[in-house]
Amino acid sequence: FLPFLFIDEAESILGVRRASRYSNILSTLVPMFCSEMDGIESLHDVVIILASNRADLIDPAILRPGRIDRKIKVNRPDKDGAKEIFGIYLNDQLPLDVPASQLVEAAIRQLFNHREENRFLEVHLRSGRKDVLYRGDLLSGAIIESIVARAKEIAIKHSITAHKEQAITEANLLHAVDLEFSQNDIFPPTDIVEDWLMLIDYNPENVVKVSPVRPQTGARAKGVSAVV
């Protein structure tokens, strides 16, 4: 068997070493890890994978040739990718009122439509340009999983109220989409803007200001807001 060693959020334990008393642990872990990597190099049939949203924070000694030297960037899913991920969590084995493919198509339209209520984030660049990011621009596999989980919870609550099983409906799923983007913190809860600018592929040096798009009051308000 080919063994795989997978380390998630690698920057938390293999971060860049700095000359401060707070980096004593990193100054120990990074050399130890490098030593272990050099020791298993001759084994060949071992695959070591580090996963990180902030690869720029991993110590360069870890990423040099001969250690973790191949980098693969996993982009956010586009429409086709989102459909495939939805298909993993939302399938015809669940109690659905219409085929799963129909529900997925409805969710994709809701997420990727550039409507006013789908505006999520404004990024002001030093060049004077302003980019508007929509819900679909910020989608991830974890968000899709959470949306489906919310739709299931809504259906379960309806079943309890009605005293009989209620299928997951298109309305349930679309309501779950709205809830996910209005109630969940899409970005990390941190005051360091650089941390989440990197998550949406913007160089912090090129950004002047980032602001969430707040929901409008009145009939058009759909509960779309962001905490950044």
JSON list of C-alpha atoms in Angstrom, two decimals:
[
{"chain": "A", "resi": 1, "resn": "PHE", "atom": "CA", "xyz": [0.00, 0.00, 0.00]},
{"chain": "A", "resi": 2, "resn": "LEU", "atom": "CA", "xyz": [1.14, 3.54, -0.76]},
{"chain": "A", "resi": 3, "resn": "PRO", "atom": "CA", "xyz": [1.01, 5.58, 2.47]},
{"chain": "A", "resi": 4, "resn": "PHE", "atom": "CA", "xyz": [-0.13, 9.21, 2.41]},
{"chain": "A", "resi": 5, "resn": "LEU", "atom": "CA", "xyz": [0.68, 11.71, 5.15]},
{"chain": "A", "resi": 6, "resn": "PHE", "atom": "CA", "xyz": [-1.78, 14.62, 5.00]},
{"chain": "A", "resi": 7, "resn": "ILE", "atom": "CA", "xyz": [-1.34, 17.76, 7.13]},
{"chain": "A", "resi": 8, "resn": "ASP", "atom": "CA", "xyz": [-4.17, 20.29, 6.99]},
{"chain": "A", "resi": 9, "resn": "GLU", "atom": "CA", "xyz": [-3.67, 23.99, 7.81]},
{"chain": "A", "resi": 10, "resn": "ALA", "atom": "CA", "xyz": [0.06, 23.42, 7.57]},
{"chain": "A", "resi": 11, "resn": "GLU", "atom": "CA", "xyz": [0.90, 27.08, 8.17]},
{"chain": "A", "resi": 12, "resn": "SER", "atom": "CA", "xyz": [-0.28, 26.73, 11.78]},
{"chain": "A", "resi": 13, "resn": "ILE", "atom": "CA", "xyz": [2.58, 24.39, 12.70]},
{"chain": "A", "resi": 14, "resn": "LEU", "atom": "CA", "xyz": [5.09, 25.00, 9.90]},
{"chain": "A", "resi": 15, "resn": "GLY", "atom": "CA", "xyz": [4.86, 28.77, 9.64]},
{"chain": "A", "resi": 16, "resn": "VAL", "atom": "CA", "xyz": [7.67, 31.17, 8.85]},
{"chain": "A", "resi": 17, "resn": "ARG", "atom": "CA", "xyz": [10.16, 31.36, 11.71]},
{"chain": "A", "resi": 18, "resn": "ARG", "atom": "CA", "xyz": [10.71, 34.78, 13.22]},
{"chain": "A", "resi": 19, "resn": "ALA", "atom": "CA", "xyz": [13.15, 36.08, 15.79]},
{"chain": "A", "resi": 20, "resn": "SER", "atom": "CA", "xyz": [10.82, 36.49, 18.74]},
{"chain": "A", "resi": 21, "resn": "ARG", "atom": "CA", "xyz": [10.06, 34.67, 21.93]},
{"chain": "A", "resi": 22, "resn": "TYR", "atom": "CA", "xyz": [6.63, 33.73, 20.54]},
{"chain": "A", "resi": 23, "resn": "SER", "atom": "CA", "xyz": [8.14, 31.69, 17.72]},
{"chain": "A", "resi": 24, "resn": "ASN", "atom": "CA", "xyz": [10.13, 29.28, 19.89]},
{"chain": "A", "resi": 25, "resn": "ILE", "atom": "CA", "xyz": [7.80, 26.39, 19.07]},
{"chain": "A", "resi": 26, "resn": "LEU", "atom": "CA", "xyz": [7.99, 27.04, 15.32]},
{"chain": "A", "resi": 27, "resn": "SER", "atom": "CA", "xyz": [11.77, 27.32, 15.54]},
{"chain": "A", "resi": 28, "resn": "THR", "atom": "CA", "xyz": [11.74, 23.79, 16.91]},
{"chain": "A", "resi": 29, "resn": "LEU", "atom": "CA", "xyz": [9.04, 22.20, 14.75]},
{"chain": "A", "resi": 30, "resn": "VAL", "atom": "CA", "xyz": [10.28, 23.44, 11.38]},
{"chain": "A", "resi": 31, "resn": "PRO", "atom": "CA", "xyz": [13.84, 22.03, 11.72]},
{"chain": "A", "resi": 32, "resn": "MET", "atom": "CA", "xyz": [12.42, 18.78, 13.10]},
{"chain": "A", "resi": 33, "resn": "PHE", "atom": "CA", "xyz": [10.04, 18.46, 10.15]},
{"chain": "A", "resi": 34, "resn": "CYS", "atom": "CA", "xyz": [12.82, 19.22, 7.66]},
{"chain": "A", "resi": 35, "resn": "SER", "atom": "CA", "xyz": [15.02, 16.60, 9.31]},
{"chain": "A", "resi": 36, "resn": "GLU", "atom": "CA", "xyz": [12.24, 14.01, 9.11]},
{"chain": "A", "resi": 37, "resn": "MET", "atom": "CA", "xyz": [11.62, 14.87, 5.46]},
{"chain": "A", "resi": 38, "resn": "ASP", "atom": "CA", "xyz": [15.28, 14.38, 4.65]},
{"chain": "A", "resi": 39, "resn": "GLY", "atom": "CA", "xyz": [15.23, 11.07, 6.52]},
{"chain": "A", "resi": 40, "resn": "ILE", "atom": "CA", "xyz": [12.33, 9.57, 4.55]},
{"chain": "A", "resi": 41, "resn": "GLU", "atom": "CA", "xyz": [13.50, 10.81, 1.16]},
{"chain": "A", "resi": 42, "resn": "SER", "atom": "CA", "xyz": [15.05, 7.44, 0.39]},
{"chain": "A", "resi": 43, "resn": "LEU", "atom": "CA", "xyz": [11.77, 5.59, 1.04]},
{"chain": "A", "resi": 44, "resn": "HIS", "atom": "CA", "xyz": [10.29, 6.88, -2.25]},
{"chain": "A", "resi": 45, "resn": "ASP", "atom": "CA", "xyz": [6.88, 5.25, -1.78]},
{"chain": "A", "resi": 46, "resn": "VAL", "atom": "CA", "xyz": [5.59, 7.83, 0.69]},
{"chain": "A", "resi": 47, "resn": "VAL", "atom": "CA", "xyz": [3.46, 10.81, -0.31]},
{"chain": "A", "resi": 48, "resn": "ILE", "atom": "CA", "xyz": [3.38, 13.85, 1.98]},
{"chain": "A", "resi": 49, "resn": "ILE", "atom": "CA", "xyz": [0.70, 16.47, 1.30]},
{"chain": "A", "resi": 50, "resn": "LEU", "atom": "CA", "xyz": [0.37, 19.82, 3.03]},
{"chain": "A", "resi": 51, "resn": "ALA", "atom": "CA", "xyz": [-2.87, 21.77, 2.67]},
{"chain": "A", "resi": 52, "resn": "SER", "atom": "CA", "xyz": [-3.13, 25.47, 3.38]},
{"chain": "A", "resi": 53, "resn": "ASN", "atom": "CA", "xyz": [-5.17, 28.53, 2.48]},
{"chain": "A", "resi": 54, "resn": "ARG", "atom": "CA", "xyz": [-2.05, 30.62, 3.15]},
{"chain": "A", "resi": 55, "resn": "ALA", "atom": "CA", "xyz": [0.87, 28.82, 1.56]},
{"chain": "A", "resi": 56, "resn": "ASP", "atom": "CA", "xyz": [2.80, 32.11, 1.68]},
{"chain": "A", "resi": 57, "resn": "LEU", "atom": "CA", "xyz": [3.01, 31.72, 5.48]},
{"chain": "A", "resi": 58, "resn": "ILE", "atom": "CA", "xyz": [4.73, 28.32, 5.35]},
{"chain": "A", "resi": 59, "resn": "ASP", "atom": "CA", "xyz": [8.46, 28.46, 6.09]},
{"chain": "A", "resi": 60, "resn": "PRO", "atom": "CA", "xyz": [10.48, 28.48, 2.83]},
{"chain": "A", "resi": 61, "resn": "ALA", "atom": "CA", "xyz": [12.69, 25.68, 4.16]},
{"chain": "A", "resi": 62, "resn": "ILE", "atom": "CA", "xyz": [9.67, 23.36, 3.99]},
{"chain": "A", "resi": 63, "resn": "LEU", "atom": "CA", "xyz": [8.96, 24.20, 0.36]},
{"chain": "A", "resi": 64, "resn": "ARG", "atom": "CA", "xyz": [12.44, 23.95, -1.10]},
{"chain": "A", "resi": 65, "resn": "PRO", "atom": "CA", "xyz": [13.27, 21.34, -3.81]},
{"chain": "A", "resi": 66, "resn": "GLY", "atom": "CA", "xyz": [13.64, 17.87, -2.35]},
{"chain": "A", "resi": 67, "resn": "ARG", "atom": "CA", "xyz": [10.98, 18.44, 0.30]},
{"chain": "A", "resi": 68, "resn": "ILE", "atom": "CA", "xyz": [7.52, 19.80, -0.49]},
{"chain": "A", "resi": 69, "resn": "ASP", "atom": "CA", "xyz": [8.50, 21.00, -3.93]},
{"chain": "A", "resi": 70, "resn": "ARG", "atom": "CA", "xyz": [5.34, 20.57, -6.02]},
{"chain": "A", "resi": 71, "resn": "LYS", "atom": "CA", "xyz": [2.59, 23.10, -5.53]},
{"chain": "A", "resi": 72, "resn": "ILE", "atom": "CA", "xyz": [-0.98, 22.57, -6.71]},
{"chain": "A", "resi": 73, "resn": "LYS", "atom": "CA", "xyz": [-3.49, 25.38, -6.49]},
{"chain": "A", "resi": 74, "resn": "VAL", "atom": "CA", "xyz": [-7.13, 24.37, -6.09]},
{"chain": "A", "resi": 75, "resn": "ASN", "atom": "CA", "xyz": [-9.33, 27.19, -7.34]},
{"chain": "A", "resi": 76, "resn": "ARG", "atom": "CA", "xyz": [-12.84, 27.93, -6.17]},
{"chain": "A", "resi": 77, "resn": "PRO", "atom": "CA", "xyz": [-15.41, 25.89, -8.10]},
{"chain": "A", "resi": 78, "resn": "ASP", "atom": "CA", "xyz": [-17.01, 27.33, -11.22]},
{"chain": "A", "resi": 79, "resn": "LYS", "atom": "CA", "xyz": [-20.54, 26.42, -12.25]},
{"chain": "A", "resi": 80, "resn": "ASP", "atom": "CA", "xyz": [-19.61, 22.95, -13.48]},
{"chain": "A", "resi": 81, "resn": "GLY", "atom": "CA", "xyz": [-17.48, 22.25, -10.42]},
{"chain": "A", "resi": 82, "resn": "ALA", "atom": "CA", "xyz": [-20.24, 23.46, -8.11]},
{"chain": "A", "resi": 83, "resn": "LYS", "atom": "CA", "xyz": [-22.72, 21.11, -9.81]},
{"chain": "A", "resi": 84, "resn": "GLU", "atom": "CA", "xyz": [-20.44, 18.15, -9.18]},
{"chain": "A", "resi": 85, "resn": "ILE", "atom": "CA", "xyz": [-19.99, 19.07, -5.53]},
{"chain": "A", "resi": 86, "resn": "PHE", "atom": "CA", "xyz": [-23.73, 19.58, -5.04]},
{"chain": "A", "resi": 87, "resn": "GLY", "atom": "CA", "xyz": [-24.22, 16.12, -6.58]},
{"chain": "A", "resi": 88, "resn": "ILE", "atom": "CA", "xyz": [-22.13, 14.58, -3.80]},
{"chain": "A", "resi": 89, "resn": "TYR", "atom": "CA", "xyz": [-24.32, 15.96, -1.01]},
{"chain": "A", "resi": 90, "resn": "LEU", "atom": "CA", "xyz": [-27.66, 16.28, -2.79]},
{"chain": "A", "resi": 91, "resn": "ASN", "atom": "CA", "xyz": [-28.72, 13.12, -4.58]},
{"chain": "A", "resi": 92, "resn": "ASP", "atom": "CA", "xyz": [-31.83, 11.08, -5.32]},
{"chain": "A", "resi": 93, "resn": "GLN", "atom": "CA", "xyz": [-31.26, 8.87, -2.25]},
{"chain": "A", "resi": 94, "resn": "LEU", "atom": "CA", "xyz": [-32.63, 11.76, -0.18]},
{"chain": "A", "resi": 95, "resn": "PRO", "atom": "CA", "xyz": [-36.36, 12.52, 0.07]},
{"chain": "A", "resi": 96, "resn": "LEU", "atom": "CA", "xyz": [-36.71, 15.15, -2.69]},
{"chain": "A", "resi": 97, "resn": "ASP", "atom": "CA", "xyz": [-39.86, 16.56, -4.21]},
{"chain": "A", "resi": 98, "resn": "VAL", "atom": "CA", "xyz": [-38.17, 16.83, -7.65]},
{"chain": "A", "resi": 99, "resn": "PRO", "atom": "CA", "xyz": [-35.09, 15.13, -9.16]},
{"chain": "A", "resi": 100, "resn": "ALA", "atom": "CA", "xyz": [-31.80, 16.13, -7.57]},
{"chain": "A", "resi": 101, "resn": "SER", "atom": "CA", "xyz": [-30.50, 17.53, -10.88]},
{"chain": "A", "resi": 102, "resn": "GLN", "atom": "CA", "xyz": [-33.38, 20.00, -10.96]},
{"chain": "A", "resi": 103, "resn": "LEU", "atom": "CA", "xyz": [-32.65, 21.19, -7.43]},
{"chain": "A", "resi": 104, "resn": "VAL", "atom": "CA", "xyz": [-28.96, 21.57, -8.24]},
{"chain": "A", "resi": 105, "resn": "GLU", "atom": "CA", "xyz": [-29.73, 23.65, -11.33]},
{"chain": "A", "resi": 106, "resn": "ALA", "atom": "CA", "xyz": [-31.93, 25.96, -9.24]},
{"chain": "A", "resi": 107, "resn": "ALA", "atom": "CA", "xyz": [-29.21, 26.41, -6.64]},
{"chain": "A", "resi": 108, "resn": "ILE", "atom": "CA", "xyz": [-26.58, 27.13, -9.30]},
{"chain": "A", "resi": 109, "resn": "ARG", "atom": "CA", "xyz": [-28.80, 29.80, -10.88]},
{"chain": "A", "resi": 110, "resn": "GLN", "atom": "CA", "xyz": [-29.35, 31.36, -7.47]},
{"chain": "A", "resi": 111, "resn": "LEU", "atom": "CA", "xyz": [-25.63, 31.41, -6.61]},
{"chain": "A", "resi": 112, "resn": "PHE", "atom": "CA", "xyz": [-24.12, 32.53, -9.92]},
{"chain": "A", "resi": 113, "resn": "ASN", "atom": "CA", "xyz": [-26.73, 35.04, -11.05]},
{"chain": "A", "resi": 114, "resn": "HIS", "atom": "CA", "xyz": [-25.27, 38.55, -10.99]},
{"chain": "A", "resi": 115, "resn": "ARG", "atom": "CA", "xyz": [-28.34, 40.08, -9.46]},
{"chain": "A", "resi": 116, "resn": "GLU", "atom": "CA", "xyz": [-28.29, 42.99, -7.06]},
{"chain": "A", "resi": 117, "resn": "GLU", "atom": "CA", "xyz": [-29.12, 40.79, -4.06]},
{"chain": "A", "resi": 118, "resn": "ASN", "atom": "CA", "xyz": [-26.20, 38.51, -4.93]},
{"chain": "A", "resi": 119, "resn": "ARG", "atom": "CA", "xyz": [-23.63, 41.31, -4.57]},
{"chain": "A", "resi": 120, "resn": "PHE", "atom": "CA", "xyz": [-21.43, 40.35, -1.64]},
{"chain": "A", "resi": 121, "resn": "LEU", "atom": "CA", "xyz": [-18.16, 42.29, -1.54]},
{"chain": "A", "resi": 122, "resn": "GLU", "atom": "CA", "xyz": [-16.66, 45.43, -3.05]},
{"chain": "A", "resi": 123, "resn": "VAL", "atom": "CA", "xyz": [-12.89, 45.57, -3.55]},
{"chain": "A", "resi": 124, "resn": "HIS", "atom": "CA", "xyz": [-11.39, 49.02, -4.20]},
{"chain": "A", "resi": 125, "resn": "LEU", "atom": "CA", "xyz": [-8.02, 48.83, -5.98]},
{"chain": "A", "resi": 126, "resn": "ARG", "atom": "CA", "xyz": [-5.18, 51.36, -6.07]},
{"chain": "A", "resi": 127, "resn": "SER", "atom": "CA", "xyz": [-5.66, 51.65, -9.82]},
{"chain": "A", "resi": 128, "resn": "GLY", "atom": "CA", "xyz": [-9.06, 53.24, -9.15]},
{"chain": "A", "resi": 129, "resn": "ARG", "atom": "CA", "xyz": [-10.97, 50.18, -10.27]},
{"chain": "A", "resi": 130, "resn": "LYS", "atom": "CA", "xyz": [-13.71, 48.72, -8.11]},
{"chain": "A", "resi": 131, "resn": "ASP", "atom": "CA", "xyz": [-14.44, 45.00, -8.34]},
{"chain": "A", "resi": 132, "resn": "VAL", "atom": "CA", "xyz": [-17.77, 43.61, -7.18]},
{"chain": "A", "resi": 133, "resn": "LEU", "atom": "CA", "xyz": [-17.73, 40.00, -6.03]},
{"chain": "A", "resi": 134, "resn": "TYR", "atom": "CA", "xyz": [-20.92, 37.99, -6.06]},
{"chain": "A", "resi": 135, "resn": "ARG", "atom": "CA", "xyz": [-21.89, 34.92, -4.06]},
{"chain": "A", "resi": 136, "resn": "GLY", "atom": "CA", "xyz": [-20.69, 32.56, -6.76]},
{"chain": "A", "resi": 137, "resn": "ASP", "atom": "CA", "xyz": [-17.24, 34.19, -6.72]},
{"chain": "A", "resi": 138, "resn": "LEU", "atom": "CA", "xyz": [-16.79, 33.17, -3.08]},
{"chain": "A", "resi": 139, "resn": "LEU", "atom": "CA", "xyz": [-18.22, 29.66, -3.28]},
{"chain": "A", "resi": 140, "resn": "SER", "atom": "CA", "xyz": [-16.34, 26.67, -1.88]},
{"chain": "A", "resi": 141, "resn": "GLY", "atom": "CA", "xyz": [-16.98, 22.99, -1.33]},
{"chain": "A", "resi": 142, "resn": "ALA", "atom": "CA", "xyz": [-17.47, 23.62, 2.40]},
{"chain": "A", "resi": 143, "resn": "ILE", "atom": "CA", "xyz": [-20.10, 26.28, 1.70]},
{"chain": "A", "resi": 144, "resn": "ILE", "atom": "CA", "xyz": [-21.97, 23.95, -0.65]},
{"chain": "A", "resi": 145, "resn": "GLU", "atom": "CA", "xyz": [-21.95, 21.20, 1.97]},
{"chain": "A", "resi": 146, "resn": "SER", "atom": "CA", "xyz": [-23.29, 23.64, 4.54]},
{"chain": "A", "resi": 147, "resn": "ILE", "atom": "CA", "xyz": [-26.05, 24.82, 2.19]},
{"chain": "A", "resi": 148, "resn": "VAL", "atom": "CA", "xyz": [-27.29, 21.26, 1.67]},
{"chain": "A", "resi": 149, "resn": "ALA", "atom": "CA", "xyz": [-27.12, 20.60, 5.43]},
{"chain": "A", "resi": 150, "resn": "ARG", "atom": "CA", "xyz": [-29.25, 23.70, 6.06]},
{"chain": "A", "resi": 151, "resn": "ALA", "atom": "CA", "xyz": [-31.80, 22.55, 3.47]},
{"chain": "A", "resi": 152, "resn": "LYS", "atom": "CA", "xyz": [-32.05, 19.19, 5.24]},
{"chain": "A", "resi": 153, "resn": "GLU", "atom": "CA", "xyz": [-32.58, 20.92, 8.59]},
{"chain": "A", "resi": 154, "resn": "ILE", "atom": "CA", "xyz": [-35.36, 23.05, 7.12]},
{"chain": "A", "resi": 155, "resn": "ALA", "atom": "CA", "xyz": [-37.09, 19.95, 5.73]},
{"chain": "A", "resi": 156, "resn": "ILE", "atom": "CA", "xyz": [-36.75, 18.17, 9.08]},
{"chain": "A", "resi": 157, "resn": "LYS", "atom": "CA", "xyz": [-38.32, 21.11, 10.93]},
{"chain": "A", "resi": 158, "resn": "HIS", "atom": "CA", "xyz": [-41.22, 21.11, 8.45]},
{"chain": "A", "resi": 159, "resn": "SER", "atom": "CA", "xyz": [-41.62, 17.37, 8.98]},
{"chain": "A", "resi": 160, "resn": "ILE", "atom": "CA", "xyz": [-41.81, 17.83, 12.76]},
{"chain": "A", "resi": 161, "resn": "THR", "atom": "CA", "xyz": [-44.38, 20.60, 12.38]},
{"chain": "A", "resi": 162, "resn": "ALA", "atom": "CA", "xyz": [-46.50, 18.61, 9.90]},
{"chain": "A", "resi": 163, "resn": "HIS", "atom": "CA", "xyz": [-46.10, 15.29, 11.80]},
{"chain": "A", "resi": 164, "resn": "LYS", "atom": "CA", "xyz": [-45.12, 13.56, 8.57]},
{"chain": "A", "resi": 165, "resn": "GLU", "atom": "CA", "xyz": [-42.08, 13.34, 6.34]},
{"chain": "A", "resi": 166, "resn": "GLN", "atom": "CA", "xyz": [-41.57, 16.39, 4.14]},
{"chain": "A", "resi": 167, "resn": "ALA", "atom": "CA", "xyz": [-39.33, 16.20, 1.09]},
{"chain": "A", "resi": 168, "resn": "ILE", "atom": "CA", "xyz": [-36.56, 18.72, 0.45]},
{"chain": "A", "resi": 169, "resn": "THR", "atom": "CA", "xyz": [-38.01, 21.29, -1.91]},
{"chain": "A", "resi": 170, "resn": "GLU", "atom": "CA", "xyz": [-36.48, 23.89, -4.19]},
{"chain": "A", "resi": 171, "resn": "ALA", "atom": "CA", "xyz": [-37.75, 26.57, -1.81]},
{"chain": "A", "resi": 172, "resn": "ASN", "atom": "CA", "xyz": [-35.89, 24.84, 1.05]},
{"chain": "A", "resi": 173, "resn": "LEU", "atom": "CA", "xyz": [-32.64, 24.81, -0.89]},
{"chain": "A", "resi": 174, "resn": "LEU", "atom": "CA", "xyz": [-32.87, 28.43, -2.05]},
{"chain": "A", "resi": 175, "resn": "HIS", "atom": "CA", "xyz": [-33.73, 29.53, 1.48]},
{"chain": "A", "resi": 176, "resn": "ALA", "atom": "CA", "xyz": [-30.68, 27.62, 2.69]},
{"chain": "A", "resi": 177, "resn": "VAL", "atom": "CA", "xyz": [-28.52, 29.55, 0.19]},
{"chain": "A", "resi": 178, "resn": "ASP", "atom": "CA", "xyz": [-29.76, 32.85, 1.60]},
{"chain": "A", "resi": 179, "resn": "LEU", "atom": "CA", "xyz": [-29.21, 31.71, 5.18]},
{"chain": "A", "resi": 180, "resn": "GLU", "atom": "CA", "xyz": [-25.68, 30.52, 4.48]},
{"chain": "A", "resi": 181, "resn": "PHE", "atom": "CA", "xyz": [-24.57, 33.88, 3.15]},
{"chain": "A", "resi": 182, "resn": "SER", "atom": "CA", "xyz": [-26.46, 35.98, 5.68]},
{"chain": "A", "resi": 183, "resn": "GLN", "atom": "CA", "xyz": [-25.74, 34.03, 8.89]},
{"chain": "A", "resi": 184, "resn": "ASN", "atom": "CA", "xyz": [-22.37, 32.37, 8.29]},
{"chain": "A", "resi": 185, "resn": "ASP", "atom": "CA", "xyz": [-19.02, 34.17, 8.40]},
{"chain": "A", "resi": 186, "resn": "ILE", "atom": "CA", "xyz": [-17.72, 33.50, 4.90]},
{"chain": "A", "resi": 187, "resn": "PHE", "atom": "CA", "xyz": [-14.37, 35.08, 5.78]},
{"chain": "A", "resi": 188, "resn": "PRO", "atom": "CA", "xyz": [-12.13, 34.23, 8.73]},
{"chain": "A", "resi": 189, "resn": "PRO", "atom": "CA", "xyz": [-13.01, 36.16, 11.92]},
{"chain": "A", "resi": 190, "resn": "THR", "atom": "CA", "xyz": [-9.88, 38.29, 11.97]},
{"chain": "A", "resi": 191, "resn": "ASP", "atom": "CA", "xyz": [-9.00, 41.96, 11.87]},
{"chain": "A", "resi": 192, "resn": "ILE", "atom": "CA", "xyz": [-6.04, 41.27, 9.60]},
{"chain": "A", "resi": 193, "resn": "VAL", "atom": "CA", "xyz": [-7.43, 42.14, 6.16]},
{"chain": "A", "resi": 194, "resn": "GLU", "atom": "CA", "xyz": [-4.47, 40.48, 4.43]},
{"chain": "A", "resi": 195, "resn": "ASP", "atom": "CA", "xyz": [-5.54, 37.05, 5.73]},
{"chain": "A", "resi": 196, "resn": "TRP", "atom": "CA", "xyz": [-8.76, 36.92, 3.77]},
{"chain": "A", "resi": 197, "resn": "LEU", "atom": "CA", "xyz": [-7.65, 39.04, 0.81]},
{"chain": "A", "resi": 198, "resn": "MET", "atom": "CA", "xyz": [-5.32, 36.16, 0.00]},
{"chain": "A", "resi": 199, "resn": "LEU", "atom": "CA", "xyz": [-8.30, 33.79, 0.09]},
{"chain": "A", "resi": 200, "resn": "ILE", "atom": "CA", "xyz": [-9.96, 35.66, -2.78]},
{"chain": "A", "resi": 201, "resn": "ASP", "atom": "CA", "xyz": [-6.74, 35.94, -4.81]},
{"chain": "A", "resi": 202, "resn": "TYR", "atom": "CA", "xyz": [-6.05, 39.64, -4.34]},
{"chain": "A", "resi": 203, "resn": "ASN", "atom": "CA", "xyz": [-2.58, 40.97, -3.60]},
{"chain": "A", "resi": 204, "resn": "PRO", "atom": "CA", "xyz": [-3.02, 43.12, -0.46]},
{"chain": "A", "resi": 205, "resn": "GLU", "atom": "CA", "xyz": [-0.56, 45.67, -1.89]},
{"chain": "A", "resi": 206, "resn": "ASN", "atom": "CA", "xyz": [-3.01, 46.44, -4.71]},
{"chain": "A", "resi": 207, "resn": "VAL", "atom": "CA", "xyz": [-6.08, 46.89, -2.49]},
{"chain": "A", "resi": 208, "resn": "VAL", "atom": "CA", "xyz": [-7.13, 50.16, -0.86]},
{"chain": "A", "resi": 209, "resn": "LYS", "atom": "CA", "xyz": [-10.36, 49.10, 0.80]},
{"chain": "A", "resi": 210, "resn": "VAL", "atom": "CA", "xyz": [-12.68, 46.13, 1.00]},
{"chain": "A", "resi": 211, "resn": "SER", "atom": "CA", "xyz": [-16.27, 46.51, 2.14]},
{"chain": "A", "resi": 212, "resn": "PRO", "atom": "CA", "xyz": [-19.17, 44.07, 2.40]},
{"chain": "A", "resi": 213, "resn": "VAL", "atom": "CA", "xyz": [-22.34, 44.84, 0.51]},
{"chain": "A", "resi": 214, "resn": "ARG", "atom": "CA", "xyz": [-25.08, 45.31, 3.08]},
{"chain": "A", "resi": 215, "resn": "PRO", "atom": "CA", "xyz": [-28.67, 44.26, 2.36]},
{"chain": "A", "resi": 216, "resn": "GLN", "atom": "CA", "xyz": [-31.05, 46.97, 1.31]},
{"chain": "A", "resi": 217, "resn": "THR", "atom": "CA", "xyz": [-34.07, 47.74, 3.40]},
{"chain": "A", "resi": 218, "resn": "GLY", "atom": "CA", "xyz": [-37.56, 47.25, 2.07]},
{"chain": "A", "resi": 219, "resn": "ALA", "atom": "CA", "xyz": [-38.95, 44.69, -0.34]},
{"chain": "A", "resi": 220, "resn": "ARG", "atom": "CA", "xyz": [-35.59, 43.94, -2.00]},
{"chain": "A", "resi": 221, "resn": "ALA", "atom": "CA", "xyz": [-33.84, 43.01, 1.22]},
{"chain": "A", "resi": 222, "resn": "LYS", "atom": "CA", "xyz": [-33.02, 39.31, 1.08]},
{"chain": "A", "resi": 223, "resn": "GLY", "atom": "CA", "xyz": [-30.82, 38.94, 4.13]},
{"chain": "A", "resi": 224, "resn": "VAL", "atom": "CA", "xyz": [-27.55, 39.20, 2.21]},
{"chain": "A", "resi": 225, "resn": "SER", "atom": "CA", "xyz": [-24.78, 40.53, 4.43]},
{"chain": "A", "resi": 226, "resn": "ALA", "atom": "CA", "xyz": [-21.20, 39.71, 5.28]},
{"chain": "A", "resi": 227, "resn": "VAL", "atom": "CA", "xyz": [-19.03, 39.97, 8.36]},
{"chain": "A", "resi": 228, "resn": "VAL", "atom": "CA", "xyz": [-15.44, 40.75, 7.45]}
]
